[in-house]
Coordinates of C-alpha atoms and ligand atoms in Angstrom, one line a residue:
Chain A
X1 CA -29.1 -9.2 -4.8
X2 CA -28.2 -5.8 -3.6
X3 CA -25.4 -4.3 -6.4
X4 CA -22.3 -3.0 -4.6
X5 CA -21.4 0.5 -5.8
X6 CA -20.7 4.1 -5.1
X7 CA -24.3 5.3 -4.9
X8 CA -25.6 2.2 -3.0
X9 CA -22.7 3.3 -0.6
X10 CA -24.1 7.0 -0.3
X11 CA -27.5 5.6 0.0
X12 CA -26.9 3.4 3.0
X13 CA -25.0 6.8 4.1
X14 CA -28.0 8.3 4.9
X15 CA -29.1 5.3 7.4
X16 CA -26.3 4.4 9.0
X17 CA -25.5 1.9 7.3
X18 CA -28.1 -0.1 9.1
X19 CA -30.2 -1.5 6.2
X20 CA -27.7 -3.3 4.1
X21 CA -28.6 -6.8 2.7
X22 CA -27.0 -9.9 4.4
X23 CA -24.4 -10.8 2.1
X24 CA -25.6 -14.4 2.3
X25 CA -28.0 -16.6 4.0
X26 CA -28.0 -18.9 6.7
X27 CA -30.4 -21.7 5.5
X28 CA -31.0 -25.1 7.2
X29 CA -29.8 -28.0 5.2
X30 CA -32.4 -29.0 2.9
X31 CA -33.4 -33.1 2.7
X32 CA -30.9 -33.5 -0.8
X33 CA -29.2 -31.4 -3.1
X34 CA -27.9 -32.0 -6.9
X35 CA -24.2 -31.2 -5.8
X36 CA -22.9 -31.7 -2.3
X37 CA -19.6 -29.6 -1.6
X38 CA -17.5 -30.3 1.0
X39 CA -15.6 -27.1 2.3
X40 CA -16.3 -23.6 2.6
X41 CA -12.8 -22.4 1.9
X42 CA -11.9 -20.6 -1.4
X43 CA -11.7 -23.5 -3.2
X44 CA -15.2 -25.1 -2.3
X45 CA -17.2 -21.0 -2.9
X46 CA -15.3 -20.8 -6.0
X47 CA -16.2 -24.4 -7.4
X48 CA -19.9 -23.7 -6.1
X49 CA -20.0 -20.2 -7.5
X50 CA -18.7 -21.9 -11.1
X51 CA -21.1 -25.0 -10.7
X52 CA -24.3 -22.6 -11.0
X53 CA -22.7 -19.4 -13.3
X54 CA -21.0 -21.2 -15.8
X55 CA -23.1 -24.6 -15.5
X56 CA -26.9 -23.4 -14.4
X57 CA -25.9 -26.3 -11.3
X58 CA -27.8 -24.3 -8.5
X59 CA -29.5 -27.0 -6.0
X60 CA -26.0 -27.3 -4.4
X61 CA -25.2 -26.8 -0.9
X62 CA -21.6 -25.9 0.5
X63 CA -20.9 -27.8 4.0
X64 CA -19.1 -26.0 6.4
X65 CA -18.0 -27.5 10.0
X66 CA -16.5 -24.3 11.4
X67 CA -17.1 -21.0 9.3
X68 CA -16.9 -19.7 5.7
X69 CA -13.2 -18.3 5.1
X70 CA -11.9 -20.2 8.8
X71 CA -9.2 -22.6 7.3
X72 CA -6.2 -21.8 4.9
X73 CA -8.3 -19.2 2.7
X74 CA -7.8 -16.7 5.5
X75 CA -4.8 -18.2 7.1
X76 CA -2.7 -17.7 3.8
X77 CA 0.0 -14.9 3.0
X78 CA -2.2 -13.8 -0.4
X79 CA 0.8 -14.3 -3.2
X80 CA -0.5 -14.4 -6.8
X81 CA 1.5 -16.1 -9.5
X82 CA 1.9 -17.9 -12.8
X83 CA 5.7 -18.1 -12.6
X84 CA 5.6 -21.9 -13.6
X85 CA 7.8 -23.9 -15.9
X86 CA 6.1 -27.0 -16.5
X87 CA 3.4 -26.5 -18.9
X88 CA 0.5 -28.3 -17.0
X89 CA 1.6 -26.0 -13.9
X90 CA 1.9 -22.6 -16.4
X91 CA -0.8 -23.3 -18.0
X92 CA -3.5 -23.3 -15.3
X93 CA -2.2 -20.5 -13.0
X94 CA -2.0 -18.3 -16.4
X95 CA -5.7 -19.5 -17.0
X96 CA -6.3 -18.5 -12.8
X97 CA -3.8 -15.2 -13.2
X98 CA -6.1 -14.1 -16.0
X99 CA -9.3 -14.7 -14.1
X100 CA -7.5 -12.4 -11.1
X101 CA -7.4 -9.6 -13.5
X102 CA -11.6 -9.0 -13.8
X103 CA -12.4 -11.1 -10.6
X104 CA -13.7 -7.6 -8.9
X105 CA -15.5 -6.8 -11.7
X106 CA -16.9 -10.2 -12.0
X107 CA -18.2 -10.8 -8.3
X108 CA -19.0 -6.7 -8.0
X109 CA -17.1 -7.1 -4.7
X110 CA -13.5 -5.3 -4.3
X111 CA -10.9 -8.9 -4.2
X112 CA -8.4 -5.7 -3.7
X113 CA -6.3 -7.5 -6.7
X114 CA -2.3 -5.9 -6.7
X115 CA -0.1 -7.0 -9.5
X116 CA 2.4 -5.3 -7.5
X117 CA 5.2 -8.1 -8.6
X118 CA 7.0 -10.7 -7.5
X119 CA 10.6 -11.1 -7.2
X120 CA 11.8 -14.2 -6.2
X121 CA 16.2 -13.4 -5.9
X122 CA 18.9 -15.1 -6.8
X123 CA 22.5 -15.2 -5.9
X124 CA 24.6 -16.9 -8.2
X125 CA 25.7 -17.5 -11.8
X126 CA 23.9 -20.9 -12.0
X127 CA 21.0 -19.6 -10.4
X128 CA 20.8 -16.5 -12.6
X129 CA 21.0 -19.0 -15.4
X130 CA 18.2 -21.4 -14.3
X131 CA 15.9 -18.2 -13.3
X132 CA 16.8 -17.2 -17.2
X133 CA 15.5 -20.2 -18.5
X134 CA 12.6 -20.1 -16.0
X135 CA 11.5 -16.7 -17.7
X136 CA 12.1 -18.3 -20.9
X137 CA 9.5 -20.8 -20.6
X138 CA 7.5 -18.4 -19.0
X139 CA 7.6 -16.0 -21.3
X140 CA 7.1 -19.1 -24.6
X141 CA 3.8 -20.0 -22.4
X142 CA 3.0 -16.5 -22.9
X143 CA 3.3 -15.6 -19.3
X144 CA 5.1 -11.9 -18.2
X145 CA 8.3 -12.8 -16.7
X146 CA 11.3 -10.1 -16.4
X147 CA 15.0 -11.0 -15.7
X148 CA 16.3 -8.4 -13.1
X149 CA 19.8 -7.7 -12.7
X150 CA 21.9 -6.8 -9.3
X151 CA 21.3 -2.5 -10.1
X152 CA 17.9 -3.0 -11.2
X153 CA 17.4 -4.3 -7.7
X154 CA 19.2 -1.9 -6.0
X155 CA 16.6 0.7 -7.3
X156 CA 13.5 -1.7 -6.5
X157 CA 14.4 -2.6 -2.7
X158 CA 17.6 -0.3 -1.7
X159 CA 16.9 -1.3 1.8
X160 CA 18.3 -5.0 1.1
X161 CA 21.6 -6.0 2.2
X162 CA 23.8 -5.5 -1.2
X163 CA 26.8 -6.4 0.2
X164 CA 29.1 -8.8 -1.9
X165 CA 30.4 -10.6 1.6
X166 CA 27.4 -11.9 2.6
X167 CA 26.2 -15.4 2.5
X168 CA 23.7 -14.9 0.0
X169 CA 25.2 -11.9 -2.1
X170 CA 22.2 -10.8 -4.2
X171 CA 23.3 -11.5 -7.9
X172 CA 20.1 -10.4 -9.4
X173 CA 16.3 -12.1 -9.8
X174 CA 13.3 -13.2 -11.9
X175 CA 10.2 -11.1 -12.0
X176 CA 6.5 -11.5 -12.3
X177 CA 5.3 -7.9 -13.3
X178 CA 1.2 -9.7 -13.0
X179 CA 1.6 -11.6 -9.9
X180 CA 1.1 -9.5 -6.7
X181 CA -1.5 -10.1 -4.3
X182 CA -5.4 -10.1 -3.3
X183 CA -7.5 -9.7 0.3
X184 CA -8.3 -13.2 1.1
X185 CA -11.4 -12.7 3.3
X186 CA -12.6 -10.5 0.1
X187 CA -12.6 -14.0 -2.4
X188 CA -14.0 -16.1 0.2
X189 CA -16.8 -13.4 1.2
X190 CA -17.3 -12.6 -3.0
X191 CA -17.5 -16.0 -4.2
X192 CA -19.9 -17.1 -1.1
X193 CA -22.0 -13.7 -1.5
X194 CA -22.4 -14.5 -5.3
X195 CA -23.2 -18.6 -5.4
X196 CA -26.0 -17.2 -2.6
X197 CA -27.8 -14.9 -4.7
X198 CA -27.6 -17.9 -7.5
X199 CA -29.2 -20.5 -5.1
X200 CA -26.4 -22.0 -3.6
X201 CA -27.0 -23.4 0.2
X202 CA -24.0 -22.0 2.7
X203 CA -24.8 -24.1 5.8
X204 CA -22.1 -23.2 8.6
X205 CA -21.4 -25.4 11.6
X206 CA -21.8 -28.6 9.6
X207 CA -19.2 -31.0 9.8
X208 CA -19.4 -33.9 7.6
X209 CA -18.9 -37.4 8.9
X210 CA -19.2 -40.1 6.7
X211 CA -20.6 -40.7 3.5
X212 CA -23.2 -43.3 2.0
X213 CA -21.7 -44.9 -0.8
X214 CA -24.0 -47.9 -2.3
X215 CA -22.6 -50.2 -5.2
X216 CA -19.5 -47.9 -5.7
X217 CA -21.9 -45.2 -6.2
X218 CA -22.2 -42.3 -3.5
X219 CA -26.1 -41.7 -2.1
X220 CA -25.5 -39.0 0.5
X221 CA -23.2 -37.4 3.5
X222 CA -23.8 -37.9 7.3
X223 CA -23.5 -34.7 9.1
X224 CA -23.6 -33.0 12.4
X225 CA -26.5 -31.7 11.3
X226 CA -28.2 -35.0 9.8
X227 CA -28.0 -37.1 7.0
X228 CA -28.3 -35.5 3.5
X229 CA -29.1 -36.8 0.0
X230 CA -27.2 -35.9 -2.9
X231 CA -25.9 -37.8 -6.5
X232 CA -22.5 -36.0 -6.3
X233 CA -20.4 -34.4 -3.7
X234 CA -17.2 -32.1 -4.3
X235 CA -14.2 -32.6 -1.3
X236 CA -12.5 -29.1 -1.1
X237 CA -11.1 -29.8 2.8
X238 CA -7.8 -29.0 2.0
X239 CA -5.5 -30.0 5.0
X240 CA -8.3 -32.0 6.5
X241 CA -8.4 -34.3 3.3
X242 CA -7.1 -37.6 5.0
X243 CA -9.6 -37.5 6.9
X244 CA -12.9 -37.4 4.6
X245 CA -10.8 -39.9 2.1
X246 CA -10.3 -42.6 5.1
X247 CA -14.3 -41.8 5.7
X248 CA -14.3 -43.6 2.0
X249 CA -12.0 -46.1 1.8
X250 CA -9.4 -43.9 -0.3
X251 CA -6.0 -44.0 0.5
X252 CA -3.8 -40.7 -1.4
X253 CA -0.3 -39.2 -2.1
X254 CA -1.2 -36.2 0.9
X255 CA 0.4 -35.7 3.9
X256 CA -0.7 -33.1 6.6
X257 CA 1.8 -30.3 7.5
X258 CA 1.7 -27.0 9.1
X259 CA 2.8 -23.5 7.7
X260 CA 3.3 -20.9 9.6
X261 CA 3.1 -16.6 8.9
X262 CA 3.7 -13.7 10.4
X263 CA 3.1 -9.8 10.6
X264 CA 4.6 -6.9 11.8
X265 CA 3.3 -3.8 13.2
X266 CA 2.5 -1.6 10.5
X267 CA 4.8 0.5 9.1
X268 CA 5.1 3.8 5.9
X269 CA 5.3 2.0 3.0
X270 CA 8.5 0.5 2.5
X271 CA 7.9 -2.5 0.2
X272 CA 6.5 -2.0 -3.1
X273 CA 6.4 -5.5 -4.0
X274 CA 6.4 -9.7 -3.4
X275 CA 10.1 -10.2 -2.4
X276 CA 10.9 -14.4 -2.2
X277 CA 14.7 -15.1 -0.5
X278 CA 14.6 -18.4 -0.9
X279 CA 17.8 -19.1 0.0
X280 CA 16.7 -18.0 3.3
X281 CA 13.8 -19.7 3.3
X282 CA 11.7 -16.1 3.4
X283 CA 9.3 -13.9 1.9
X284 CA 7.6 -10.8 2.3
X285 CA 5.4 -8.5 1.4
X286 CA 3.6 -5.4 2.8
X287 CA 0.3 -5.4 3.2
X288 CA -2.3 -2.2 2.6
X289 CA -2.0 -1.4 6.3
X290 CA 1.3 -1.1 6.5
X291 CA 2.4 -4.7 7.9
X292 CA 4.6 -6.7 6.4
X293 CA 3.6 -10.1 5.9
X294 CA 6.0 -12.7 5.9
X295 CA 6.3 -16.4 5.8
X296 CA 8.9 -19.3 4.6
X297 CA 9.4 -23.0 5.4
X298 CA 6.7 -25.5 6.8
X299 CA 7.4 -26.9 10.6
X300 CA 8.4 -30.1 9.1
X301 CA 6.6 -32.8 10.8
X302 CA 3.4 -33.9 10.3
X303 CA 1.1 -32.0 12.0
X304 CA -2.8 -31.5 12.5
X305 CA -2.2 -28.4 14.4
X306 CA -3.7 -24.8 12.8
X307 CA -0.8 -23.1 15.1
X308 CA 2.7 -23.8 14.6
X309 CA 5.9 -23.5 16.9
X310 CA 8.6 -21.0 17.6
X311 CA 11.7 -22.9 16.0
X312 CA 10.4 -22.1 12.7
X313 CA 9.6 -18.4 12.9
X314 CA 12.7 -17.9 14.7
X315 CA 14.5 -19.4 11.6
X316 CA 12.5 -17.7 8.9
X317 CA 13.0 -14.7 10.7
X318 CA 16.8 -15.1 10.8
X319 CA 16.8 -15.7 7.1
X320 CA 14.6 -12.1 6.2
X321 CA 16.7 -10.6 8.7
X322 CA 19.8 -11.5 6.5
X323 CA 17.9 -9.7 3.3
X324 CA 16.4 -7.4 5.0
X325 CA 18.9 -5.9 7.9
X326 CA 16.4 -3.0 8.9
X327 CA 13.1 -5.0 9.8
X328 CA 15.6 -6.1 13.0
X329 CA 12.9 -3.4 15.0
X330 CA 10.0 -4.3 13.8
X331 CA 7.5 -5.1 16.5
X332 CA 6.0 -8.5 15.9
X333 CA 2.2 -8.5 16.2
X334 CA 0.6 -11.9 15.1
X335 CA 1.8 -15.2 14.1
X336 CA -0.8 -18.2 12.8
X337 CA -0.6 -21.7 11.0
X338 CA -2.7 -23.3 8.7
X339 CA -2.5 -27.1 7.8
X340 CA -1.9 -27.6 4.4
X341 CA -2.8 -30.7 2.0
X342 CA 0.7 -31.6 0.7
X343 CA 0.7 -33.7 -1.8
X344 CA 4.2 -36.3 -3.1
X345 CA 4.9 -33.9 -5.9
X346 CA 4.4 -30.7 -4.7
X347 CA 1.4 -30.5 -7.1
X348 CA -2.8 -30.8 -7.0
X349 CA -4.9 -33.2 -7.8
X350 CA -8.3 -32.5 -9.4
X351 CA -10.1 -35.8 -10.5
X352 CA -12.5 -37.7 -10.2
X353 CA -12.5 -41.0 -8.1
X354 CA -12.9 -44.7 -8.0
X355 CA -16.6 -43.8 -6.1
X356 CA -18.9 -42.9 -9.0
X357 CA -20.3 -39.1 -7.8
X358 CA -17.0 -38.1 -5.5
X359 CA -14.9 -36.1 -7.1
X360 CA -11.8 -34.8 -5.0
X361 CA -9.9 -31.6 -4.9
X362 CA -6.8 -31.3 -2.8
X363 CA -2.8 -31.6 -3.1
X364 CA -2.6 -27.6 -2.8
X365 CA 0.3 -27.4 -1.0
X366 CA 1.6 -23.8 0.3
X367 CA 0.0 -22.4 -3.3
X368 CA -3.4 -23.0 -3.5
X369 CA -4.9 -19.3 -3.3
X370 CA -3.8 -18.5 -6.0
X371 CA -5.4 -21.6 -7.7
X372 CA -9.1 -20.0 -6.2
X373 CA -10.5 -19.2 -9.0
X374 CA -9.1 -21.6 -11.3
X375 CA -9.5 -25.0 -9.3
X376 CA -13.1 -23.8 -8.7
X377 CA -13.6 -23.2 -12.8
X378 CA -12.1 -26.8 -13.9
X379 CA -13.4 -28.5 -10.4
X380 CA -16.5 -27.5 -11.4
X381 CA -16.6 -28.7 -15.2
X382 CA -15.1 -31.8 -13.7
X383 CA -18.1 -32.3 -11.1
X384 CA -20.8 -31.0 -13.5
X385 CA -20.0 -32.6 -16.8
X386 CA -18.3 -35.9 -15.2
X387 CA -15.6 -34.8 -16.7
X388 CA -12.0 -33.3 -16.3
X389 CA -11.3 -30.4 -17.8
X390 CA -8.8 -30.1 -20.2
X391 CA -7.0 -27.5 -17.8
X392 CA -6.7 -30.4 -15.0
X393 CA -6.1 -33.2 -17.3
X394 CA -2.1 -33.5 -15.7
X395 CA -3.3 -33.4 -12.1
X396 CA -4.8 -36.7 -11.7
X397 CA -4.5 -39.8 -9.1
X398 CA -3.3 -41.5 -12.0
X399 CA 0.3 -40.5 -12.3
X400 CA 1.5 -41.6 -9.0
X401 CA 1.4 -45.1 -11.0
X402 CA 1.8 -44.3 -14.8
X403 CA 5.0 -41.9 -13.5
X404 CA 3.6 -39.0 -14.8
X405 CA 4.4 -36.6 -12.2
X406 CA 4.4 -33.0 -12.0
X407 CA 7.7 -32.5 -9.9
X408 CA 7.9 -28.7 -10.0
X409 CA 10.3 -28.6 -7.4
X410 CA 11.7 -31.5 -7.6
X411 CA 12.2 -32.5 -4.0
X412 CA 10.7 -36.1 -4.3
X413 CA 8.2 -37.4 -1.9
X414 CA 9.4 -35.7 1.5
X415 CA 6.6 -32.9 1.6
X416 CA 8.3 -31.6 4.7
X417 CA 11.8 -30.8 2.6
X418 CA 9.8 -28.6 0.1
Chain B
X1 CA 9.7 -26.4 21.2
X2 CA 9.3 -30.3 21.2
X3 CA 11.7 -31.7 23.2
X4 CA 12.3 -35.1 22.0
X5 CA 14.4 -37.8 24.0
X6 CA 17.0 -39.3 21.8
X7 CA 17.2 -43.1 22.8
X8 CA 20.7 -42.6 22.8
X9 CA 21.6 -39.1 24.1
X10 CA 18.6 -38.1 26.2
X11 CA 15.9 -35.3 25.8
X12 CA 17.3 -32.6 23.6
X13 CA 15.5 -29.7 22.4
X14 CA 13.6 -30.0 18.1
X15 CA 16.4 -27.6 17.2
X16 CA 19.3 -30.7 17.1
X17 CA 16.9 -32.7 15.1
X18 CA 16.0 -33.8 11.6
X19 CA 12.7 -34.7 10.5
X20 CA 12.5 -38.5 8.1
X21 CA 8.8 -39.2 8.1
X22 CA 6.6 -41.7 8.6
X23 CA 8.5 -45.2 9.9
X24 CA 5.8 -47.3 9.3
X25 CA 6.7 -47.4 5.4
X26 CA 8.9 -50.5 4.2
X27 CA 10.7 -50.7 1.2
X28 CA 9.5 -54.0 -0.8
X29 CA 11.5 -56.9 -0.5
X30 CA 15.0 -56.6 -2.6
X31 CA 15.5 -60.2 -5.0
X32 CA 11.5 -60.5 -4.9
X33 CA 9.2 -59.5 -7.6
X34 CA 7.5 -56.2 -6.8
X35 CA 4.3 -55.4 -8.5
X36 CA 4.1 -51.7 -9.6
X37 CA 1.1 -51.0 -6.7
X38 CA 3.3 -52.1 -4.1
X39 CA 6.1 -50.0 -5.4
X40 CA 4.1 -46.9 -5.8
X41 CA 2.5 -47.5 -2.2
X42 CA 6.2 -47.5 -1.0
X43 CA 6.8 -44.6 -2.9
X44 CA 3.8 -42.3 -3.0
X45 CA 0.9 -43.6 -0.3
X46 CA 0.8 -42.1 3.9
X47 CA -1.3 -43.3 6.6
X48 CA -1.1 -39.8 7.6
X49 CA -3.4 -39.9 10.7
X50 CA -4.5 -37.0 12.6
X51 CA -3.5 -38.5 16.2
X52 CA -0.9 -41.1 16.9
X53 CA 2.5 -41.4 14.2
X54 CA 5.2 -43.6 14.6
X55 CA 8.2 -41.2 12.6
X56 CA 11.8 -41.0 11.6
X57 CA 13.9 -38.4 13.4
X58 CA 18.0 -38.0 13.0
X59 CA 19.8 -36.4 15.7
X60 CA 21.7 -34.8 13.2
X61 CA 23.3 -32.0 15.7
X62 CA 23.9 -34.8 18.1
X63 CA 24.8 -38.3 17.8
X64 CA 23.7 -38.7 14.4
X65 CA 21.6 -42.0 15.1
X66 CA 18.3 -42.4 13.6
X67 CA 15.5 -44.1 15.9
X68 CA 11.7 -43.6 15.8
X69 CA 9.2 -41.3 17.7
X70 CA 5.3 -42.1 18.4
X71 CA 3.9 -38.2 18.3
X72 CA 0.6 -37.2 18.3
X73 CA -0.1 -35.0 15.2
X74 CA -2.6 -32.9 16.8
X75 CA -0.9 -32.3 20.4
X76 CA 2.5 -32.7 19.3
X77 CA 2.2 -34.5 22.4
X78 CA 5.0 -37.4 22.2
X79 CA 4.3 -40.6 23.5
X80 CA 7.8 -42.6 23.2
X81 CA 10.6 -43.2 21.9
X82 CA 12.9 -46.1 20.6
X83 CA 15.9 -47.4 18.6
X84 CA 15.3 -48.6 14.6
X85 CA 15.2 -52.3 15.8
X86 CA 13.0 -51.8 19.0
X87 CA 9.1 -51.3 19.6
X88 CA 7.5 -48.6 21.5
X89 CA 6.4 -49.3 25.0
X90 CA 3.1 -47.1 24.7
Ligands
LIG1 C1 0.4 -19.6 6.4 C2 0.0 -19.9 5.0 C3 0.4 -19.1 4.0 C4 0.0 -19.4 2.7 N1 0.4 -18.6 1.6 C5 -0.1 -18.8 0.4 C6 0.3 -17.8 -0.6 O1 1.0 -16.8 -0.4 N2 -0.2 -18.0 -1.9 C7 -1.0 -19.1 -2.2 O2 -1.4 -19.2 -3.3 N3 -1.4 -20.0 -1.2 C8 -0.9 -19.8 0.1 N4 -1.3 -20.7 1.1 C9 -2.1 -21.9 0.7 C10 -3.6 -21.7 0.6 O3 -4.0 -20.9 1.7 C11 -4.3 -23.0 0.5 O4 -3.7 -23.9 -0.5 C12 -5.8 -22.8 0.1 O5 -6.4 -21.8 0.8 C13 -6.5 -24.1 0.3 O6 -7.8 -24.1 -0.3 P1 -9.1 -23.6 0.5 O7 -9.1 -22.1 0.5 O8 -10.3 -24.2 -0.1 O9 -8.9 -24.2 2.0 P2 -9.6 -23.9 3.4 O10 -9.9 -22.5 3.5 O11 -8.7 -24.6 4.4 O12 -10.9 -24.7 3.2 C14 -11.2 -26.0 3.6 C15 -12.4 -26.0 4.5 O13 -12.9 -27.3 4.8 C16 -13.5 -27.3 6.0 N5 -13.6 -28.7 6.5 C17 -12.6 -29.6 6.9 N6 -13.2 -30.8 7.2 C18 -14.5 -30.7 7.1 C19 -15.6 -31.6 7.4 N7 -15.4 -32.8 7.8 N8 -16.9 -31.1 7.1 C20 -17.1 -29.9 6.7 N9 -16.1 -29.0 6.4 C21 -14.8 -29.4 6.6 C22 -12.5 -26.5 6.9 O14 -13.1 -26.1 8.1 C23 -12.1 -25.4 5.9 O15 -12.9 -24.2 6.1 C24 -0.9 -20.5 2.4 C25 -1.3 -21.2 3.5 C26 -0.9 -20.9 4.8 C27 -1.5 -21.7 5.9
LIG2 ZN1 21.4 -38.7 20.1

């Protein structure tokens, strides 16, 4: 593989640029593979990437129906975090936030990683006191966390409505100095240009469509591209997981909902970091261009649709118009939805199943790009050693009957109130 | 914009509506025994089908009845709609 750096970047100068290597391949699906993974979205690159770097797993192929980077991975608003205060939670986005820090370095391809921040606000007493014991735990789990007060904000985003008659009078907020953001496209390209050059299979336009499973045991995937052999297969199909489990029988805690984003025109920076209003149901941040990229609540009905509709913009909206009075002129140039994988309590599952040789990965929510590298590393250990890891030992199938959930939010089972 | 006819007001637009979820879900019998599977199936466990769903809305900026929608999770296109103690007609 072709290294990425300054001097192959002069070199290629001097042709025009016209004799670069393909970043990766576009092989025909071979007759059976050790590992079968379902998905090309981050998730299913980084678990293949991990398979054959940290396990020497390389006669794997990642199935793809549409293209690499297509679904959520490219659809998402890029926010990077460990701010967690359950310890299963903190303890694997800290393992993910630490993997964020050399992930450049490691795939020799620019992820454009930006611990610019994150600010989620608050505005009131009890909220100031919960966001204090947030950072607490944060900070025992050995995760950065800063409480901000209501001047310290003042000099970070002057621009925000500070007035104290307000709905939502801004009392102060809890920082994540690490968490920031990445390029999407740059972790789905990376991964997917890295597990190539290891062996990995990236077969495009190849939708799976059922699976032979023998004596509880799995044999091989049908595809639109034929039927393919293989002793274990990995499902990283994020909102489309419903759909392969009922392909085996498996009934799960996931239901199908659509978020929605939006950017602006592009605009001199304004925003140096993450900004979360929850109260408003709004976030934002500015991306490298100059738009600002903002998001908030899902649609709140099931949906299979990757586009969304106008109620919900025009709501979020409303809300970072209350935070933000001066983005009222800002030109709107894009909106887009993705379907997420929501699972009953707001957090993922990574296990293996009742099928001997399917392992699932799914339950992502609105957070799972952050989880890239990470739910690739312990998917991975999972699929090759038959195993979990000790990282996903809390996210199993198991506690929606032993109790053992991980209720972050604690909303309960109504996915579309979270 | 959905615009979902209320079985007691008429077609409204989404915006007076709240969303309950799936409505084929029952709670297990009350005074029976209820073996844990059936309770976490109540609790945790969705059809969730890409295509047709029979779901809960509220009319909560209206009349404030709940009643039950058959939508199509992929078109948004919506089929019919009834009160709690009727069936669909499509
Ligand atoms: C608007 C929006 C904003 C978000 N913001 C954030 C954020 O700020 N921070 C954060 O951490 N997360 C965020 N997320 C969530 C995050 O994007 C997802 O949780 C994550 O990308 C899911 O994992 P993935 O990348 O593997 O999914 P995907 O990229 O969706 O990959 C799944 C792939 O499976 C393929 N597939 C499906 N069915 C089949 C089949 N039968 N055969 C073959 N292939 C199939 C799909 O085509 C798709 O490419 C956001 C999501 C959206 C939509
Ligand atoms: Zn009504």
């Amino acid at each position: 593989m072709q290294k990425y750096s300054v001097f192959s970047l002069v070199k290629n100068a001097f042709t025009n640029h016209e004799n670069w290597e393909v970043a990766w391949k576009d092989p025909e699906p071979k007759k059976e593979y050790d590992v079968i993974i379902v998905g090309g979205g981050g998730h299913g690159l980084a678990t293949a990437y991990y398979l054959a770097k940290e396990h020497g797993i390389t006669n794997v192929a990642i199935l793809e129906k549409g293209w690499i980077g297509g679904g959520n991975v490219g659809r998402n608003t890029t926010i990077l975090r460990s701010n967690y205060m359950f310890d299963s939670n903190a303890h694997f986005y800290e393992f993910g936030m630490k993997l964020w820090e050399t992930l450049s370095q490691e795939l020799n391809y620019n992820v454009m990683y930006s611990p610019r921040g994150i600010i989620n606000l608050a505005h009131s007493d009890a909220q100031m006191n919960a966001y204090a014991r947030r950072g607490n735990s944060m900070r025992l789990n050995g995760i950065d966390a800063i409480l901000l007060g209501r001047d310290d904000l003042k000099k970070i985003i002057p621009f925000a409505d500070f007035s104290e008659t307000c709905r939502f009078p801004i009392h102060g907020g809890l920082m994540q100095p690490r968490g920031g953001t990445a390029r999407h496209d740059a972790v789905a390209w990376g991964y997917a240009r890295q597990a190539d050059s290891m062996g990995v299979d990236i077969i495009q336009n190849c939708e799976v469509t059922g699976f032979d499973v023998n004596n509880g045991k799995i044999e091989g995937v049908q595809t639109s591209r034929g039927n393919i052999k293989t002793k274990k297969v990995g499902l990283c199909v994020a909102g489309s997981t419903t759909l392969l489990a009922d392909m085996l029988n498996m009934r799960l805690p996931i239901e199908a909902h659509v978020l929605q984003a939006c950017v602006s025109e592009p605009v001199k920076p304004l925003l140096h970091n993450v900004v979360t209003f929850g109260a408003g149901h709004f976030y934002c941040s500015q991306s490298d261009k100059g738009e600002m990229v903002m998001g908030g609540d899902l649609d709140g009905y099931n949906s299979y649709a990757q586009r969304g509709n106008m109620p919900m913009i025009q709501h979020v909206l409303t809300g970072g118009l209350a935070v933000f009075p001066n983005f009222s002129r800002l030109k709107m140039l894009r909106t887009w939805g993705g379907i997420m994988d929501m699972s009953m309590d707001g957090s993922p599952i990574i296990d293996k199943t009742h099928i001997e040789g399917v392992y699932l990965n799914c339950g992502w929510c609105y957070g799972g790009f952050k989880a890239t590298p990470s739910s690739g590393f312990v998917f991975a250990h999972t699929i090759a050693q038959d195993q979990v890891h000790e990282l996903n030992s809390d996210f199993n199938l198991e506690r929606f009957h032993t109790g053992k959930i991980i209720d972050e939010k604690g909303v309960g089972p109504k996915p579309w109130i979270g | 914009m959905l615009e979902i006819k209320c079985p007691y007001c008429g077609k409204r637009s989404q915006n007076e509506f709240s969303y309950g979820g799936d409505a084929t879900i029952k709670r297990p019998q009350l005074g029976e025994e209820i073996s844990t599977e059936d309770w976490d199936n109540f609790v945790y466990y969705r059809d969730n089908p890409r295509g047709k769903h029979s779901e809960l809305w509220h009319h909560v900026s209206g009349c404030r009845q709940w009643f039950k929608v058959s939508r199509d999770t992929a078109t948004h296109e919506i089929f019919d709609t009834c009160k709690m103690n009727e069936d669909f007609n499509v």
